[in-house]
PDB file of C-alpha atoms in Angstrom:
ATOM      1  CA  LEU A   1      43.676 -10.241 -20.518  1.00 57.00           C
ATOM      2  CA  ILE A   2      42.620  -7.400 -22.806  1.00 59.00           C
ATOM      3  CA  LEU A   3      38.992  -8.675 -22.789  1.00 54.00           C
ATOM      4  CA  ALA A   4      38.976  -8.797 -18.977  1.00 52.00           C
ATOM      5  CA  GLY A   5      40.234  -5.208 -18.845  1.00 52.00           C
ATOM      6  CA  ILE A   6      37.502  -4.021 -21.229  1.00 51.00           C
ATOM      7  CA  LEU A   7      34.802  -5.797 -19.195  1.00 50.00           C
ATOM      8  CA  LEU A   8      36.100  -4.348 -15.929  1.00 52.00           C
ATOM      9  CA  ALA A   9      36.233  -0.837 -17.387  1.00 53.00           C
ATOM     10  CA  SER A  10      32.654  -1.081 -18.687  1.00 52.00           C
ATOM     11  CA  THR A  11      31.186  -2.329 -15.389  1.00 52.00           C
ATOM     12  CA  THR A  12      29.978   0.072 -12.716  1.00 55.00           C
ATOM     13  CA  ALA A  13      29.670  -0.984  -9.099  1.00 56.00           C
ATOM     14  CA  MET A  14      27.239   0.719  -6.738  1.00 60.00           C
ATOM     15  CA  ALA A  15      27.204  -0.009  -3.007  1.00 62.00           C
ATOM     16  CA  THR A  16      23.815   0.295  -1.302  1.00 72.00           C
ATOM     17  CA  GLN A  17      23.165   0.192   2.442  1.00 82.00           C
ATOM     18  CA  THR A  18      20.207  -2.198   2.790  1.00 87.00           C
ATOM     19  CA  GLN A  19      17.807  -2.997   5.610  1.00 90.00           C
ATOM     20  CA  MET A  20      14.853  -5.398   5.617  1.00 91.00           C
ATOM     21  CA  PHE A  21      11.758  -4.793   7.698  1.00 91.00           C
ATOM     22  CA  VAL A  22       8.608  -6.661   8.663  1.00 92.00           C
ATOM     23  CA  GLY A  23       5.619  -5.170  10.376  1.00 91.00           C
ATOM     24  CA  ILE A  24       2.076  -5.582  11.543  1.00 90.00           C
ATOM     25  CA  GLU A  25      -0.433  -2.997  10.376  1.00 88.00           C
ATOM     26  CA  GLY A  26      -3.730  -1.814  11.763  1.00 85.00           C
ATOM     27  CA  SER A  27      -5.803   0.195   9.320  1.00 84.00           C
ATOM     28  CA  LYS A  28      -9.102   2.015   9.173  1.00 81.00           C
ATOM     29  CA  VAL A  29     -10.618   2.516   5.743  1.00 77.00           C
ATOM     30  CA  LYS A  30     -13.441   4.763   4.632  1.00 75.00           C
ATOM     31  CA  THR A  31     -14.755   3.679   1.242  1.00 69.00           C
ATOM     32  CA  THR A  32     -17.242   5.748  -0.715  1.00 68.00           C
ATOM     33  CA  VAL A  33     -19.349   3.535  -2.966  1.00 63.00           C
ATOM     34  CA  LYS A  34     -21.408   5.182  -5.702  1.00 63.00           C
ATOM     35  CA  GLU A  35     -24.065   3.276  -7.591  1.00 62.00           C
ATOM     36  CA  ALA A  36     -26.210   4.310 -10.536  1.00 58.00           C
ATOM     37  CA  ALA A  37     -29.340   2.368 -11.405  1.00 57.00           C
ATOM     38  CA  GLY A  38     -31.818   2.841 -14.223  1.00 57.00           C
ATOM     39  CA  LEU A  39     -35.328   1.579 -14.786  1.00 57.00           C
ATOM     40  CA  THR A  40     -37.157   1.868 -18.111  1.00 58.00           C
ATOM     41  CA  VAL A  41     -40.953   1.695 -18.163  1.00 61.00           C
ATOM     42  CA  ASN A  42     -42.955   2.338 -21.369  1.00 65.00           C
ATOM     43  CA  GLY A  43     -39.937   3.994 -23.000  1.00 67.00           C
ATOM     44  CA  ASN A  44     -39.294   6.346 -20.064  1.00 68.00           C
ATOM     45  CA  THR A  45     -36.054   5.872 -18.141  1.00 64.00           C
ATOM     46  CA  ILE A  46     -35.774   6.731 -14.488  1.00 63.00           C
ATOM     47  CA  THR A  47     -32.209   6.982 -13.158  1.00 63.00           C
ATOM     48  CA  ALA A  48     -31.325   6.906  -9.478  1.00 59.00           C
ATOM     49  CA  ASN A  49     -27.920   7.568  -7.958  1.00 64.00           C
ATOM     50  CA  ALA A  50     -26.905   6.475  -4.488  1.00 62.00           C
ATOM     51  CA  SER A  51     -23.766   6.994  -2.462  1.00 64.00           C
ATOM     52  CA  THR A  52     -22.783   5.039   0.635  1.00 64.00           C
ATOM     53  CA  ASP A  53     -19.813   5.393   2.961  1.00 68.00           C
ATOM     54  CA  ILE A  54     -18.468   2.161   4.445  1.00 67.00           C
ATOM     55  CA  ASP A  55     -16.052   2.235   7.388  1.00 72.00           C
ATOM     56  CA  ASP A  56     -14.039  -0.775   8.511  1.00 76.00           C
ATOM     57  CA  THR A  57     -10.838  -1.774  10.271  1.00 80.00           C
ATOM     58  CA  ALA A  58      -8.340  -4.450   9.329  1.00 82.00           C
ATOM     59  CA  VAL A  59      -5.131  -6.053  10.474  1.00 85.00           C
ATOM     60  CA  GLY A  60      -2.475  -6.600   7.861  1.00 89.00           C
ATOM     61  CA  PHE A  61       1.171  -7.298   7.241  1.00 92.00           C
ATOM     62  CA  LYS A  62       3.928  -5.248   5.637  1.00 92.00           C
ATOM     63  CA  ALA A  63       7.432  -6.310   4.599  1.00 94.00           C
ATOM     64  CA  GLY A  64      10.125  -4.780   2.452  1.00 93.00           C
ATOM     65  CA  VAL A  65      13.525  -3.174   2.106  1.00 92.00           C
ATOM     66  CA  ILE A  66      15.020   0.220   2.878  1.00 92.00           C
ATOM     67  CA  LEU A  67      17.788   1.284   0.498  1.00 90.00           C
ATOM     68  CA  ASP A  68      20.382   3.895   1.561  1.00 86.00           C
ATOM     69  CA  GLU A  69      18.053   5.035   4.373  1.00 89.00           C
ATOM     70  CA  THR A  70      15.937   7.063   1.905  1.00 93.00           C
ATOM     71  CA  HIS A  71      14.059   4.632  -0.372  1.00 94.00           C
ATOM     72  CA  ARG A  72      11.543   2.104   0.978  1.00 94.00           C
ATOM     73  CA  ILE A  73       9.843  -0.580  -1.097  1.00 95.00           C
ATOM     74  CA  ALA A  74       7.152  -2.647   0.620  1.00 95.00           C
ATOM     75  CA  LEU A  75       4.672  -5.451  -0.006  1.00 95.00           C
ATOM     76  CA  THR A  76       1.370  -5.259   1.918  1.00 93.00           C
ATOM     77  CA  TYR A  77      -1.576  -7.520   2.697  1.00 93.00           C
ATOM     78  CA  ASN A  78      -4.860  -6.458   4.339  1.00 88.00           C
ATOM     79  CA  LYS A  79      -8.140  -8.295   4.921  1.00 86.00           C
ATOM     80  CA  TYR A  80     -11.340  -6.357   5.603  1.00 79.00           C
ATOM     81  CA  ASP A  81     -14.534  -7.973   6.850  1.00 76.00           C
ATOM     82  CA  PHE A  82     -17.271  -5.369   6.486  1.00 63.00           C
ATOM     83  CA  ASN A  83     -20.335  -5.419   8.739  1.00 62.00           C
ATOM     84  CA  TYR A  84     -22.583  -5.663   5.678  1.00 60.00           C
ATOM     85  CA  GLU A  85     -21.783  -9.333   4.990  1.00 64.00           C
ATOM     86  CA  SER A  86     -19.051  -8.238   2.609  1.00 70.00           C
ATOM     87  CA  GLU A  87     -15.323  -8.758   2.645  1.00 78.00           C
ATOM     88  CA  ALA A  88     -12.327  -7.419   0.775  1.00 79.00           C
ATOM     89  CA  THR A  89      -8.723  -8.548   0.411  1.00 85.00           C
ATOM     90  CA  MET A  90      -5.948  -6.182  -0.710  1.00 86.00           C
ATOM     91  CA  TYR A  91      -2.431  -7.086  -1.896  1.00 92.00           C
ATOM     92  CA  GLY A  92      -0.095  -4.254  -2.763  1.00 93.00           C
ATOM     93  CA  VAL A  93       3.304  -2.774  -3.443  1.00 96.00           C
ATOM     94  CA  SER A  94       4.429   0.694  -2.428  1.00 96.00           C
ATOM     95  CA  TYR A  95       7.384   3.027  -2.755  1.00 97.00           C
ATOM     96  CA  ASP A  96       8.170   5.700  -0.144  1.00 97.00           C
ATOM     97  CA  TYR A  97      10.794   8.421  -0.124  1.00 97.00           C
ATOM     98  CA  LEU A  98      12.049   8.799   3.451  1.00 96.00           C
ATOM     99  CA  ILE A  99      12.912  12.408   4.313  1.00 96.00           C
ATOM    100  CA  ASP A 100      16.019  12.649   6.526  1.00 93.00           C
ATOM    101  CA  THR A 101      15.454  14.994   9.478  1.00 93.00           C
ATOM    102  CA  ASN A 102      18.446  13.917  11.607  1.00 92.00           C
ATOM    103  CA  SER A 103      16.027  12.998  14.401  1.00 94.00           C
ATOM    104  CA  LYS A 104      13.969  10.025  15.554  1.00 94.00           C
ATOM    105  CA  PHE A 105      11.081  11.242  13.332  1.00 95.00           C
ATOM    106  CA  THR A 106      11.194  10.439   9.605  1.00 95.00           C
ATOM    107  CA  PRO A 107       8.417  11.812   7.402  1.00 97.00           C
ATOM    108  CA  TYR A 108       7.703  10.007   4.144  1.00 96.00           C
ATOM    109  CA  VAL A 109       5.741  10.465   0.911  1.00 97.00           C
ATOM    110  CA  GLY A 110       5.046   7.792  -1.641  1.00 96.00           C
ATOM    111  CA  VAL A 111       2.823   5.970  -4.093  1.00 96.00           C
ATOM    112  CA  HIS A 112       1.101   2.598  -4.072  1.00 94.00           C
ATOM    113  CA  VAL A 113      -0.668   0.085  -6.290  1.00 93.00           C
ATOM    114  CA  ARG A 114      -2.924  -2.556  -4.759  1.00 90.00           C
ATOM    115  CA  HIS A 115      -5.021  -5.355  -6.171  1.00 89.00           C
ATOM    116  CA  GLY A 116      -8.349  -5.744  -4.426  1.00 82.00           C
ATOM    117  CA  GLU A 117     -11.014  -8.410  -4.410  1.00 81.00           C
ATOM    118  CA  MET A 118     -14.436  -7.703  -2.916  1.00 75.00           C
ATOM    119  CA  ASN A 119     -17.316 -10.075  -2.315  1.00 73.00           C
ATOM    120  CA  ALA A 120     -20.590  -8.353  -1.351  1.00 64.00           C
ATOM    121  CA  TYR A 121     -23.525 -10.373  -0.034  1.00 61.00           C
ATOM    122  CA  ASN A 122     -22.262 -13.380  -2.061  1.00 60.00           C
ATOM    123  CA  LEU A 123     -23.884 -11.652  -5.060  1.00 58.00           C
ATOM    124  CA  VAL A 124     -21.370  -9.145  -6.373  1.00 59.00           C
ATOM    125  CA  LYS A 125     -17.728 -10.068  -6.765  1.00 68.00           C
ATOM    126  CA  ASP A 126     -15.461  -7.290  -8.001  1.00 71.00           C
ATOM    127  CA  THR A 127     -11.726  -7.163  -8.598  1.00 77.00           C
ATOM    128  CA  GLY A 128      -9.508  -4.325  -9.669  1.00 80.00           C
ATOM    129  CA  PHE A 129      -6.506  -2.174  -8.958  1.00 84.00           C
ATOM    130  CA  PHE A 130      -6.352   0.652  -6.461  1.00 84.00           C
ATOM    131  CA  TYR A 131      -3.656   3.268  -6.937  1.00 88.00           C
ATOM    132  CA  GLY A 132      -2.802   6.457  -5.153  1.00 90.00           C
ATOM    133  CA  ALA A 133      -0.546   8.479  -2.899  1.00 93.00           C
ATOM    134  CA  GLN A 134       0.446   8.166   0.741  1.00 94.00           C
ATOM    135  CA  GLY A 135       2.339   9.979   3.424  1.00 95.00           C
ATOM    136  CA  GLY A 136       3.110   9.745   7.095  1.00 94.00           C
ATOM    137  CA  VAL A 137       5.768   9.722   9.753  1.00 95.00           C
ATOM    138  CA  ILE A 138       7.983   6.988  11.228  1.00 94.00           C
ATOM    139  CA  TYR A 139       9.246   7.201  14.819  1.00 93.00           C
ATOM    140  CA  ASP A 140      12.363   5.184  15.710  1.00 92.00           C
ATOM    141  CA  ILE A 141      11.748   3.695  19.160  1.00 92.00           C
ATOM    142  CA  THR A 142      15.106   1.889  18.946  1.00 91.00           C
ATOM    143  CA  ASN A 143      17.500   1.177  16.067  1.00 88.00           C
ATOM    144  CA  GLN A 144      15.391  -1.847  15.144  1.00 90.00           C
ATOM    145  CA  LEU A 145      11.846  -1.030  16.330  1.00 92.00           C
ATOM    146  CA  GLN A 146       9.685   1.610  14.661  1.00 92.00           C
ATOM    147  CA  PHE A 147       6.209   3.056  15.086  1.00 92.00           C
ATOM    148  CA  GLU A 148       4.560   4.435  11.951  1.00 92.00           C
ATOM    149  CA  ALA A 149       1.366   6.419  11.274  1.00 91.00           C
ATOM    150  CA  GLY A 150       0.152   7.416   7.844  1.00 91.00           C
ATOM    151  CA  ILE A 151      -2.674   8.035   5.422  1.00 90.00           C
ATOM    152  CA  ALA A 152      -3.258   6.774   1.877  1.00 89.00           C
ATOM    153  CA  VAL A 153      -5.773   8.008  -0.667  1.00 87.00           C
ATOM    154  CA  SER A 154      -6.748   5.643  -3.496  1.00 84.00           C
ATOM    155  CA  ALA A 155      -8.808   5.528  -6.657  1.00 80.00           C
ATOM    156  CA  THR A 156      -9.775   2.359  -8.505  1.00 76.00           C
ATOM    157  CA  ASN A 157     -10.163   1.016 -11.996  1.00 66.00           C
ATOM    158  CA  ALA A 158     -12.401  -1.855 -10.847  1.00 59.00           C
ATOM    159  CA  GLU A 159     -14.930  -2.973 -13.433  1.00 54.00           C
ATOM    160  CA  PRO A 160     -17.740  -4.260 -11.239  1.00 50.00           C
ATOM    161  CA  SER A 161     -20.596  -6.435 -12.410  1.00 46.00           C
ATOM    162  CA  THR A 162     -22.947  -3.560 -11.555  1.00 47.00           C
ATOM    163  CA  SER A 163     -22.556   0.179 -12.027  1.00 50.00           C
ATOM    164  CA  ILE A 164     -20.639   0.657  -8.773  1.00 52.00           C
ATOM    165  CA  SER A 165     -17.547   2.812  -8.381  1.00 58.00           C
ATOM    166  CA  ALA A 166     -15.422   3.263  -5.276  1.00 60.00           C
ATOM    167  CA  SER A 167     -12.642   5.390  -3.802  1.00 65.00           C
ATOM    168  CA  ASN A 168     -11.123   5.213  -0.351  1.00 69.00           C
ATOM    169  CA  ALA A 169      -8.981   6.868   2.279  1.00 75.00           C
ATOM    170  CA  THR A 170      -7.034   4.651   4.659  1.00 80.00           C
ATOM    171  CA  THR A 171      -5.307   5.595   7.892  1.00 82.00           C
ATOM    172  CA  THR A 172      -2.689   3.155   9.149  1.00 81.00           C
ATOM    173  CA  VAL A 173      -0.671   2.472  12.266  1.00 84.00           C
ATOM    174  CA  ASN A 174       2.303   0.108  11.997  1.00 84.00           C
ATOM    175  CA  ALA A 175       4.888  -1.464  14.251  1.00 86.00           C
ATOM    176  CA  ASN A 176       7.974  -2.405  12.188  1.00 85.00           C
ATOM    177  CA  TYR A 177      11.084  -4.423  13.018  1.00 88.00           C
ATOM    178  CA  LYS A 178      14.224  -3.581  10.978  1.00 85.00           C
ATOM    179  CA  MET A 179      17.101  -5.948  10.259  1.00 83.00           C
ATOM    180  CA  ASP A 180      20.376  -4.581   8.916  1.00 80.00           C
ATOM    181  CA  ILE A 181      21.510  -6.626   5.924  1.00 72.00           C
ATOM    182  CA  GLY A 182      24.620  -4.536   5.371  1.00 67.00           C
ATOM    183  CA  THR A 183      26.056  -3.194   2.172  1.00 67.00           C
ATOM    184  CA  VAL A 184      24.910  -4.765  -1.068  1.00 62.00           C
ATOM    185  CA  THR A 185      27.000  -4.182  -4.193  1.00 60.00           C
ATOM    186  CA  ILE A 186      25.054  -3.910  -7.417  1.00 57.00           C
ATOM    187  CA  MET A 187      27.046  -4.421 -10.621  1.00 53.00           C
ATOM    188  CA  SER A 188      25.775  -2.945 -13.843  1.00 54.00           C
ATOM    189  CA  ALA A 189      27.194  -2.744 -17.318  1.00 54.00           C
ATOM    190  CA  GLY A 190      27.621   0.797 -18.468  1.00 52.00           C
TER     191      GLY A 190
END
């Protein structure tokens, strides 16, 4: 009985209002690819730098949870099929802070980490992580249906097989469906 009392006194309970959501995402990405190439002839090195902007659109999926109407954690998937016989697949996780405005519009700011795989011309295959910041606004059409528009800016740590580096800016439009899970009680020892 004494042990049960000590355990109960040292345990903290926290109730969290939780909602799940799933959504379909349309995105437009502008990727800036920079490449440096060098050629050495008779001991003299000639270096050339090139920069190319690639634009593409993709359809993706987004799913996650909203905690206490202010914290959103999401998993994302996007597939890009560039016009240059290249393709890229992105898997990611993001966190957004939802700013309460007491209206149907909810602005948000957040961060993301994505893992990307790119295959260019069946010659260059690169993988790496993209990380960055994002922001946007969510409009509640109904209590369960939302429309969302946002922008994300990313950098990468990809270590390509050539001297290529990339950064991108992505604009997104989402339609999300929310499901109220109810109150979840989280127990923690304290």
